[in-house]
């Protein structure tokens, strides 16, 4: 059976891009592969970028990210779910991988280039991020990695690191493959400025746990087809981000009605947005209800994370023993 691994950063509130791009996939794969689905909140990755790292909020955001994953349907009794820093073998394997990874390969990573350009002083951790990501995956000998399209380059480097280790020390790690949620690779930000992302601020995102009235305030002012200057002007839903959201939250009949109404000016943009909000409410309200129940029982979340870390270490420790022996470390 395949072994699945993926991590999600606790930087900011999880949004619908995270949900459709990763979290929903976690649930589906967890139902299919059970405890062979290994997920974690990657708090060690979160501290590599000083531009987004806030120490006072890290523990709170880590807890909230775990809660959000459980609220969307991930069952911690069926999968392995934990916090990255609670399993120290991640750091140990990452260090070994840094000795196999050329600096030039790390400097070519697109995400490193983008983030380092915004910094006056570049921390070494930001450069070494892909080595830690490779350790996250290979520590469990995972061969299936659900990720967003922006992580493709990192997965390719992980495969290269696995090959280098296997060549140097003997066959040990599989070469993992990425699994994408194709429907949602490019969810636009609600402000109309590129892809939805936490790094772009709350004005770009729609949080999956955000109150519906707050979501409406964002939708109400969100840009639509610029050609629709007046209510009577026909529009083109293919260039409207609201229609992109309809594809996520509306059924086929609603999609067809909205498409025809926009093209013929049969409905206005506000009507279109209200219809979208109704679909979002139907989809998100059960998630909100589960989240409120989890907030009322925080010990459930903490106990689940403690159990998940115990399960993860039970898998990681013998693999690290194998790695230490092959690398040649002294065993006492």
mmCIF file of C-alpha atoms in Angstrom:
data_model
loop_
_atom_site.group_PDB
_atom_site.id
_atom_site.type_symbol
_atom_site.label_atom_id
_atom_site.label_comp_id
_atom_site.label_asym_id
_atom_site.label_seq_id
_atom_site.Cartn_x
_atom_site.Cartn_y
_atom_site.Cartn_z
ATOM 1 C CA UNK A 1 0.000 0.000 0.000
ATOM 2 C CA UNK A 2 1.316 3.501 -0.805
ATOM 3 C CA UNK A 3 2.505 5.640 2.097
ATOM 4 C CA UNK A 4 1.300 9.245 1.920
ATOM 5 C CA UNK A 5 3.011 12.232 3.509
ATOM 6 C CA UNK A 6 2.225 15.936 3.415
ATOM 7 C CA UNK A 7 2.761 18.955 5.650
ATOM 8 C CA UNK A 8 0.948 22.252 6.040
ATOM 9 C CA UNK A 9 2.406 25.449 7.470
ATOM 10 C CA UNK A 10 0.794 27.197 10.458
ATOM 11 C CA UNK A 11 1.239 30.672 8.998
ATOM 12 C CA UNK A 12 -2.061 32.516 9.052
ATOM 13 C CA UNK A 13 -5.627 31.283 8.832
ATOM 14 C CA UNK A 14 -6.246 28.311 6.495
ATOM 15 C CA UNK A 15 -8.181 29.486 3.441
ATOM 16 C CA UNK A 16 -10.227 27.932 0.685
ATOM 17 C CA UNK A 17 -7.105 27.587 -1.439
ATOM 18 C CA UNK A 18 -5.575 25.395 1.286
ATOM 19 C CA UNK A 19 -8.833 23.474 1.563
ATOM 20 C CA UNK A 20 -9.339 22.676 -2.120
ATOM 21 C CA UNK A 21 -5.624 22.444 -2.869
ATOM 22 C CA UNK A 22 -4.539 20.226 0.040
ATOM 23 C CA UNK A 23 -6.801 19.658 3.052
ATOM 24 C CA UNK A 24 -9.655 18.027 1.151
ATOM 25 C CA UNK A 25 -7.108 15.764 -0.518
ATOM 26 C CA UNK A 26 -5.786 14.784 2.925
ATOM 27 C CA UNK A 27 -9.251 13.594 3.904
ATOM 28 C CA UNK A 28 -9.739 11.596 0.694
ATOM 29 C CA UNK A 29 -6.333 9.918 0.916
ATOM 30 C CA UNK A 30 -6.807 9.268 4.629
ATOM 31 C CA UNK A 31 -10.029 7.424 3.961
ATOM 32 C CA UNK A 32 -8.265 5.339 1.329
ATOM 33 C CA UNK A 33 -4.950 4.589 3.043
ATOM 34 C CA UNK A 34 -5.696 4.958 6.770
ATOM 35 C CA UNK A 35 -2.628 5.091 9.027
ATOM 36 C CA UNK A 36 -0.420 5.015 5.947
ATOM 37 C CA UNK A 37 -1.529 8.632 5.509
ATOM 38 C CA UNK A 38 0.915 10.761 7.513
ATOM 39 C CA UNK A 39 0.326 14.502 7.878
ATOM 40 C CA UNK A 40 1.887 17.166 10.044
ATOM 41 C CA UNK A 41 1.782 20.850 10.845
ATOM 42 C CA UNK A 42 5.264 21.954 9.755
ATOM 43 C CA UNK A 43 6.156 24.455 12.456
ATOM 44 C CA UNK A 44 9.895 24.030 11.786
ATOM 45 C CA UNK A 45 9.344 25.270 8.244
ATOM 46 C CA UNK A 46 7.315 28.195 9.566
ATOM 47 C CA UNK A 47 10.321 29.664 11.399
ATOM 48 C CA UNK A 48 12.594 29.701 8.313
ATOM 49 C CA UNK A 49 11.179 32.966 6.964
ATOM 50 C CA UNK A 50 11.527 35.906 9.378
ATOM 51 C CA UNK A 51 9.106 37.921 7.242
ATOM 52 C CA UNK A 52 6.180 35.713 8.316
ATOM 53 C CA UNK A 53 7.404 34.124 11.560
ATOM 54 C CA UNK A 54 5.792 35.507 14.729
ATOM 55 C CA UNK A 55 7.004 33.615 17.847
ATOM 56 C CA UNK A 56 4.135 34.852 20.023
ATOM 57 C CA UNK A 57 1.596 33.344 17.620
ATOM 58 C CA UNK A 58 3.341 30.151 16.491
ATOM 59 C CA UNK A 59 1.887 27.769 19.109
ATOM 60 C CA UNK A 60 -1.611 29.224 18.695
ATOM 61 C CA UNK A 61 -1.502 28.979 14.908
ATOM 62 C CA UNK A 62 -0.133 25.441 15.074
ATOM 63 C CA UNK A 63 -3.043 24.401 17.274
ATOM 64 C CA UNK A 64 -5.559 26.207 15.044
ATOM 65 C CA UNK A 65 -4.198 24.556 11.902
ATOM 66 C CA UNK A 66 -4.620 21.129 13.473
ATOM 67 C CA UNK A 67 -8.145 22.049 14.577
ATOM 68 C CA UNK A 68 -9.020 23.254 11.074
ATOM 69 C CA UNK A 69 -7.863 19.991 9.507
ATOM 70 C CA UNK A 70 -10.007 18.010 11.922
ATOM 71 C CA UNK A 71 -12.953 20.336 11.258
ATOM 72 C CA UNK A 72 -12.843 19.709 7.501
ATOM 73 C CA UNK A 73 -13.159 15.979 8.122
ATOM 74 C CA UNK A 74 -9.695 14.567 8.797
ATOM 75 C CA UNK A 75 -10.085 11.849 11.428
ATOM 76 C CA UNK A 76 -6.978 11.612 13.668
ATOM 77 C CA UNK A 77 -7.981 8.102 14.716
ATOM 78 C CA UNK A 78 -7.708 6.930 11.083
ATOM 79 C CA UNK A 79 -4.588 8.834 9.955
ATOM 80 C CA UNK A 80 -1.305 9.867 11.571
ATOM 81 C CA UNK A 81 -1.431 13.611 12.294
ATOM 82 C CA UNK A 82 1.138 15.448 14.409
ATOM 83 C CA UNK A 83 3.292 18.545 14.825
ATOM 84 C CA UNK A 84 6.650 18.421 13.046
ATOM 85 C CA UNK A 85 8.773 19.653 15.969
ATOM 86 C CA UNK A 86 7.341 16.887 18.191
ATOM 87 C CA UNK A 87 9.278 14.303 16.139
ATOM 88 C CA UNK A 88 12.996 15.252 16.409
ATOM 89 C CA UNK A 89 14.035 12.706 13.770
ATOM 90 C CA UNK A 90 12.942 15.268 11.161
ATOM 91 C CA UNK A 91 15.827 17.563 12.115
ATOM 92 C CA UNK A 92 18.334 14.721 12.334
ATOM 93 C CA UNK A 93 17.614 13.408 8.845
ATOM 94 C CA UNK A 94 17.492 16.939 7.445
ATOM 95 C CA UNK A 95 21.058 17.544 8.648
ATOM 96 C CA UNK A 96 22.266 14.402 6.904
ATOM 97 C CA UNK A 97 20.538 15.517 3.715
ATOM 98 C CA UNK A 98 22.246 18.928 3.832
ATOM 99 C CA UNK A 99 25.556 17.094 3.409
ATOM 100 C CA UNK A 100 24.278 15.567 0.150
ATOM 101 C CA UNK A 101 22.635 18.652 -1.359
ATOM 102 C CA UNK A 102 24.737 21.153 -3.362
ATOM 103 C CA UNK A 103 24.224 24.800 -2.447
ATOM 104 C CA UNK A 104 23.697 25.559 -6.124
ATOM 105 C CA UNK A 105 20.662 23.243 -6.216
ATOM 106 C CA UNK A 106 19.174 24.998 -3.193
ATOM 107 C CA UNK A 107 19.806 28.448 -4.644
ATOM 108 C CA UNK A 108 17.937 27.496 -7.809
ATOM 109 C CA UNK A 109 14.698 26.878 -5.920
ATOM 110 C CA UNK A 110 12.112 29.396 -7.138
ATOM 111 C CA UNK A 111 10.569 29.863 -3.693
ATOM 112 C CA UNK A 112 13.989 30.608 -2.212
ATOM 113 C CA UNK A 113 14.646 33.218 -4.878
ATOM 114 C CA UNK A 114 11.265 34.874 -4.356
ATOM 115 C CA UNK A 115 11.522 35.010 -0.565
ATOM 116 C CA UNK A 116 15.226 35.924 -0.341
ATOM 117 C CA UNK A 117 14.694 38.923 -2.620
ATOM 118 C CA UNK A 118 12.450 40.414 0.074
ATOM 119 C CA UNK A 119 15.105 40.117 2.800
ATOM 120 C CA UNK A 120 18.207 42.147 3.588
ATOM 121 C CA UNK A 121 19.769 39.269 5.529
ATOM 122 C CA UNK A 122 18.966 35.742 4.326
ATOM 123 C CA UNK A 123 18.823 33.073 7.065
ATOM 124 C CA UNK A 124 20.487 29.760 6.278
ATOM 125 C CA UNK A 125 17.263 27.984 7.251
ATOM 126 C CA UNK A 126 15.478 29.528 4.284
ATOM 127 C CA UNK A 127 18.122 28.089 1.961
ATOM 128 C CA UNK A 128 17.970 24.678 3.655
ATOM 129 C CA UNK A 129 14.155 24.510 3.609
ATOM 130 C CA UNK A 130 14.056 21.920 0.756
ATOM 131 C CA UNK A 131 16.450 19.594 2.618
ATOM 132 C CA UNK A 132 14.109 19.637 5.621
ATOM 133 C CA UNK A 133 11.139 19.026 3.336
ATOM 134 C CA UNK A 134 12.929 16.041 1.818
ATOM 135 C CA UNK A 135 13.559 14.712 5.328
ATOM 136 C CA UNK A 136 9.890 15.165 6.230
ATOM 137 C CA UNK A 137 8.882 12.932 3.343
ATOM 138 C CA UNK A 138 11.660 10.352 3.288
ATOM 139 C CA UNK A 139 11.752 9.874 7.065
ATOM 140 C CA UNK A 140 8.602 7.776 6.588
ATOM 141 C CA UNK A 141 9.685 6.320 3.228
ATOM 142 C CA UNK A 142 6.620 7.996 1.763
ATOM 143 C CA UNK A 143 6.093 7.508 -1.955
ATOM 144 C CA UNK A 144 2.996 9.699 -2.437
ATOM 145 C CA UNK A 145 2.968 13.422 -1.613
ATOM 146 C CA UNK A 146 -0.186 15.555 -2.018
ATOM 147 C CA UNK A 147 1.067 19.115 -2.627
ATOM 148 C CA UNK A 148 0.262 22.333 -4.420
ATOM 149 C CA UNK A 149 1.803 22.999 -7.812
ATOM 150 C CA UNK A 150 4.235 25.481 -6.234
ATOM 151 C CA UNK A 151 5.986 22.566 -4.509
ATOM 152 C CA UNK A 152 6.793 20.632 -7.698
ATOM 153 C CA UNK A 153 10.410 21.792 -7.732
ATOM 154 C CA UNK A 154 10.885 20.719 -4.117
ATOM 155 C CA UNK A 155 9.511 17.254 -4.832
ATOM 156 C CA UNK A 156 11.934 16.875 -7.734
ATOM 157 C CA UNK A 157 14.815 17.800 -5.407
ATOM 158 C CA UNK A 158 13.526 15.279 -2.845
ATOM 159 C CA UNK A 159 13.676 12.593 -5.524
ATOM 160 C CA UNK A 160 17.248 13.653 -6.342
ATOM 161 C CA UNK A 161 18.267 13.523 -2.665
ATOM 162 C CA UNK A 162 16.781 10.018 -2.371
ATOM 163 C CA UNK A 163 18.802 8.921 -5.405
ATOM 164 C CA UNK A 164 22.011 10.414 -3.996
ATOM 165 C CA UNK A 165 21.551 8.768 -0.613
ATOM 166 C CA UNK A 166 20.754 5.418 -2.184
ATOM 167 C CA UNK A 167 23.815 5.657 -4.444
ATOM 168 C CA UNK A 168 26.126 6.635 -1.578
ATOM 169 C CA UNK A 169 24.842 4.359 1.167
ATOM 170 C CA UNK A 170 22.727 1.623 -0.407
ATOM 171 C CA UNK A 171 19.083 1.341 -1.399
ATOM 172 C CA UNK A 172 17.040 2.998 1.351
ATOM 173 C CA UNK A 173 14.479 5.532 0.176
ATOM 174 C CA UNK A 174 11.783 5.503 -2.534
ATOM 175 C CA UNK A 175 11.540 8.363 -5.032
ATOM 176 C CA UNK A 176 8.212 9.979 -4.108
ATOM 177 C CA UNK A 177 5.694 11.301 -6.597
ATOM 178 C CA UNK A 178 3.506 14.367 -6.214
ATOM 179 C CA UNK A 179 -0.298 14.153 -6.226
ATOM 180 C CA UNK A 180 -2.234 17.302 -7.137
ATOM 181 C CA UNK A 181 -5.825 18.387 -6.597
ATOM 182 C CA UNK A 182 -6.202 19.400 -10.246
ATOM 183 C CA UNK A 183 -9.461 21.305 -9.830
ATOM 184 C CA UNK A 184 -7.874 23.880 -7.585
ATOM 185 C CA UNK A 185 -4.306 24.497 -8.678
ATOM 186 C CA UNK A 186 -4.850 28.230 -9.242
ATOM 187 C CA UNK A 187 -7.547 29.669 -6.980
ATOM 188 C CA UNK A 188 -7.472 33.472 -7.409
ATOM 189 C CA UNK A 189 -7.262 35.837 -4.467
ATOM 190 C CA UNK A 190 -10.528 37.560 -3.591
ATOM 191 C CA UNK A 191 -8.845 40.920 -4.194
ATOM 192 C CA UNK A 192 -8.110 39.918 -7.795
ATOM 193 C CA UNK A 193 -4.338 40.126 -7.364
ATOM 194 C CA UNK A 194 -3.039 36.732 -8.421
ATOM 195 C CA UNK A 195 -3.266 33.409 -6.619
ATOM 196 C CA UNK A 196 -4.863 33.235 -3.176
ATOM 197 C CA UNK A 197 -2.145 33.010 -0.532
ATOM 198 C CA UNK A 198 -1.590 33.687 3.164
ATOM 199 C CA UNK A 199 1.600 35.603 2.396
ATOM 200 C CA UNK A 200 -0.462 38.209 0.532
ATOM 201 C CA UNK A 201 -2.490 39.125 3.615
ATOM 202 C CA UNK A 202 -6.074 38.562 4.763
ATOM 203 C CA UNK A 203 -7.442 40.794 2.001
ATOM 204 C CA UNK A 204 -6.472 38.122 -0.541
ATOM 205 C CA UNK A 205 -7.944 35.115 1.239
ATOM 206 C CA UNK A 206 -11.274 33.623 2.291
ATOM 207 C CA UNK A 207 -10.724 31.639 5.460
ATOM 208 C CA UNK A 208 -12.461 28.287 5.703
ATOM 209 C CA UNK A 209 -13.417 29.153 9.311
ATOM 210 C CA UNK A 210 -14.215 32.797 8.550
ATOM 211 C CA UNK A 211 -17.761 33.898 9.538
ATOM 212 C CA UNK A 212 -20.143 34.075 6.592
ATOM 213 C CA UNK A 213 -20.869 37.755 7.155
ATOM 214 C CA UNK A 214 -17.126 38.498 6.923
ATOM 215 C CA UNK A 215 -16.921 36.413 3.748
ATOM 216 C CA UNK A 216 -19.802 38.412 2.276
ATOM 217 C CA UNK A 217 -18.011 41.697 2.941
ATOM 218 C CA UNK A 218 -15.096 40.414 0.850
ATOM 219 C CA UNK A 219 -17.279 39.031 -1.924
ATOM 220 C CA UNK A 220 -19.377 42.202 -2.086
ATOM 221 C CA UNK A 221 -16.396 44.327 -3.159
ATOM 222 C CA UNK A 222 -14.516 41.627 -5.088
ATOM 223 C CA UNK A 223 -13.728 42.525 -8.715
ATOM 224 C CA UNK A 224 -15.718 40.911 -11.533
ATOM 225 C CA UNK A 225 -15.586 41.178 -15.321
ATOM 226 C CA UNK A 226 -14.385 44.766 -15.922
ATOM 227 C CA UNK A 227 -16.549 44.920 -19.056
ATOM 228 C CA UNK A 228 -19.698 44.920 -16.875
ATOM 229 C CA UNK A 229 -19.751 48.624 -16.074
ATOM 230 C CA UNK A 230 -23.563 48.741 -15.807
ATOM 231 C CA UNK A 231 -26.102 46.178 -14.666
ATOM 232 C CA UNK A 232 -27.371 45.845 -18.227
ATOM 233 C CA UNK A 233 -23.940 45.119 -19.724
ATOM 234 C CA UNK A 234 -23.381 41.456 -20.674
ATOM 235 C CA UNK A 235 -20.324 39.849 -19.104
ATOM 236 C CA UNK A 236 -17.881 37.020 -19.590
ATOM 237 C CA UNK A 237 -17.755 34.565 -16.661
ATOM 238 C CA UNK A 238 -14.520 33.102 -18.020
ATOM 239 C CA UNK A 239 -12.640 36.220 -16.820
ATOM 240 C CA UNK A 240 -14.497 36.606 -13.514
ATOM 241 C CA UNK A 241 -12.972 35.290 -10.283
ATOM 242 C CA UNK A 242 -16.462 34.960 -8.748
ATOM 243 C CA UNK A 243 -17.288 32.371 -11.404
ATOM 244 C CA UNK A 244 -14.042 30.572 -10.526
ATOM 245 C CA UNK A 245 -15.387 30.275 -6.973
ATOM 246 C CA UNK A 246 -18.737 29.061 -8.301
ATOM 247 C CA UNK A 247 -16.874 26.144 -9.883
ATOM 248 C CA UNK A 248 -15.795 25.133 -6.382
ATOM 249 C CA UNK A 249 -19.015 25.683 -4.456
ATOM 250 C CA UNK A 250 -21.954 25.499 -6.894
ATOM 251 C CA UNK A 251 -23.651 22.524 -8.522
ATOM 252 C CA UNK A 252 -23.889 22.104 -12.298
ATOM 253 C CA UNK A 253 -27.397 23.626 -12.584
ATOM 254 C CA UNK A 254 -26.299 26.732 -10.679
ATOM 255 C CA UNK A 255 -23.150 27.018 -12.771
ATOM 256 C CA UNK A 256 -25.152 26.918 -15.981
ATOM 257 C CA UNK A 257 -27.682 29.454 -14.668
ATOM 258 C CA UNK A 258 -24.956 31.856 -13.544
ATOM 259 C CA UNK A 259 -23.018 31.440 -16.787
ATOM 260 C CA UNK A 260 -26.065 32.212 -18.952
ATOM 261 C CA UNK A 261 -27.241 35.027 -16.679
ATOM 262 C CA UNK A 262 -23.870 36.747 -16.809
ATOM 263 C CA UNK A 263 -23.472 36.470 -20.585
ATOM 264 C CA UNK A 264 -26.965 37.870 -21.240
ATOM 265 C CA UNK A 265 -27.022 40.396 -18.385
ATOM 266 C CA UNK A 266 -29.933 38.401 -16.994
ATOM 267 C CA UNK A 267 -28.406 38.666 -13.522
ATOM 268 C CA UNK A 268 -26.211 41.320 -11.976
ATOM 269 C CA UNK A 269 -22.892 40.811 -10.244
ATOM 270 C CA UNK A 270 -24.416 41.264 -6.780
ATOM 271 C CA UNK A 271 -27.008 38.561 -7.554
ATOM 272 C CA UNK A 272 -24.209 36.311 -8.753
ATOM 273 C CA UNK A 273 -22.268 36.916 -5.525
ATOM 274 C CA UNK A 274 -25.317 36.226 -3.351
ATOM 275 C CA UNK A 275 -25.845 32.916 -5.129
ATOM 276 C CA UNK A 276 -22.206 32.083 -4.506
ATOM 277 C CA UNK A 277 -22.520 32.937 -0.815
ATOM 278 C CA UNK A 278 -25.458 30.539 -0.513
ATOM 279 C CA UNK A 279 -23.356 27.743 -1.982
ATOM 280 C CA UNK A 280 -20.447 28.591 0.281
ATOM 281 C CA UNK A 281 -22.729 28.598 3.319
ATOM 282 C CA UNK A 282 -24.015 25.132 2.449
ATOM 283 C CA UNK A 283 -20.471 23.837 2.070
ATOM 284 C CA UNK A 284 -18.745 25.647 4.941
ATOM 285 C CA UNK A 285 -21.408 25.689 7.661
ATOM 286 C CA UNK A 286 -20.876 22.029 8.685
ATOM 287 C CA UNK A 287 -17.131 22.745 8.886
ATOM 288 C CA UNK A 288 -17.822 25.785 11.083
ATOM 289 C CA UNK A 289 -20.025 23.674 13.374
ATOM 290 C CA UNK A 290 -17.327 21.025 13.791
ATOM 291 C CA UNK A 291 -14.743 23.722 14.462
ATOM 292 C CA UNK A 292 -16.855 25.239 17.231
ATOM 293 C CA UNK A 293 -17.248 21.815 18.842
ATOM 294 C CA UNK A 294 -13.475 21.297 18.720
ATOM 295 C CA UNK A 295 -12.827 24.738 20.206
ATOM 296 C CA UNK A 296 -15.047 23.727 23.110
ATOM 297 C CA UNK A 297 -12.933 20.585 23.610
ATOM 298 C CA UNK A 298 -9.281 21.656 23.083
ATOM 299 C CA UNK A 299 -7.986 18.595 24.931
ATOM 300 C CA UNK A 300 -9.288 16.442 22.079
ATOM 301 C CA UNK A 301 -6.998 18.298 19.656
ATOM 302 C CA UNK A 302 -3.985 18.175 21.987
ATOM 303 C CA UNK A 303 -4.476 14.486 22.782
ATOM 304 C CA UNK A 304 -4.809 13.693 19.076
ATOM 305 C CA UNK A 305 -1.534 15.516 18.338
ATOM 306 C CA UNK A 306 0.255 13.696 21.169
ATOM 307 C CA UNK A 307 -0.970 10.337 19.887
ATOM 308 C CA UNK A 308 -0.047 11.293 16.326
ATOM 309 C CA UNK A 309 3.509 12.175 17.375
ATOM 310 C CA UNK A 310 3.795 8.830 19.165
ATOM 311 C CA UNK A 311 2.661 6.988 16.041
ATOM 312 C CA UNK A 312 4.965 9.011 13.816
ATOM 313 C CA UNK A 313 7.998 8.306 16.000
ATOM 314 C CA UNK A 314 7.178 4.599 16.009
ATOM 315 C CA UNK A 315 7.585 4.692 12.211
ATOM 316 C CA UNK A 316 10.469 7.173 12.075
ATOM 317 C CA UNK A 317 12.793 5.707 14.715
ATOM 318 C CA UNK A 318 13.599 2.380 13.029
ATOM 319 C CA UNK A 319 14.128 4.177 9.710
ATOM 320 C CA UNK A 320 16.572 6.554 11.396
ATOM 321 C CA UNK A 321 18.343 3.561 12.959
ATOM 322 C CA UNK A 322 18.782 2.189 9.446
ATOM 323 C CA UNK A 323 20.075 5.557 8.213
ATOM 324 C CA UNK A 324 22.554 5.947 11.090
ATOM 325 C CA UNK A 325 23.949 2.471 10.481
ATOM 326 C CA UNK A 326 24.360 3.050 6.742
ATOM 327 C CA UNK A 327 25.961 6.457 7.209
ATOM 328 C CA UNK A 328 28.416 4.903 9.694
ATOM 329 C CA UNK A 329 27.559 6.572 12.986
ATOM 330 C CA UNK A 330 28.855 4.827 16.108
ATOM 331 C CA UNK A 331 26.197 2.770 17.862
ATOM 332 C CA UNK A 332 26.449 2.349 21.641
#
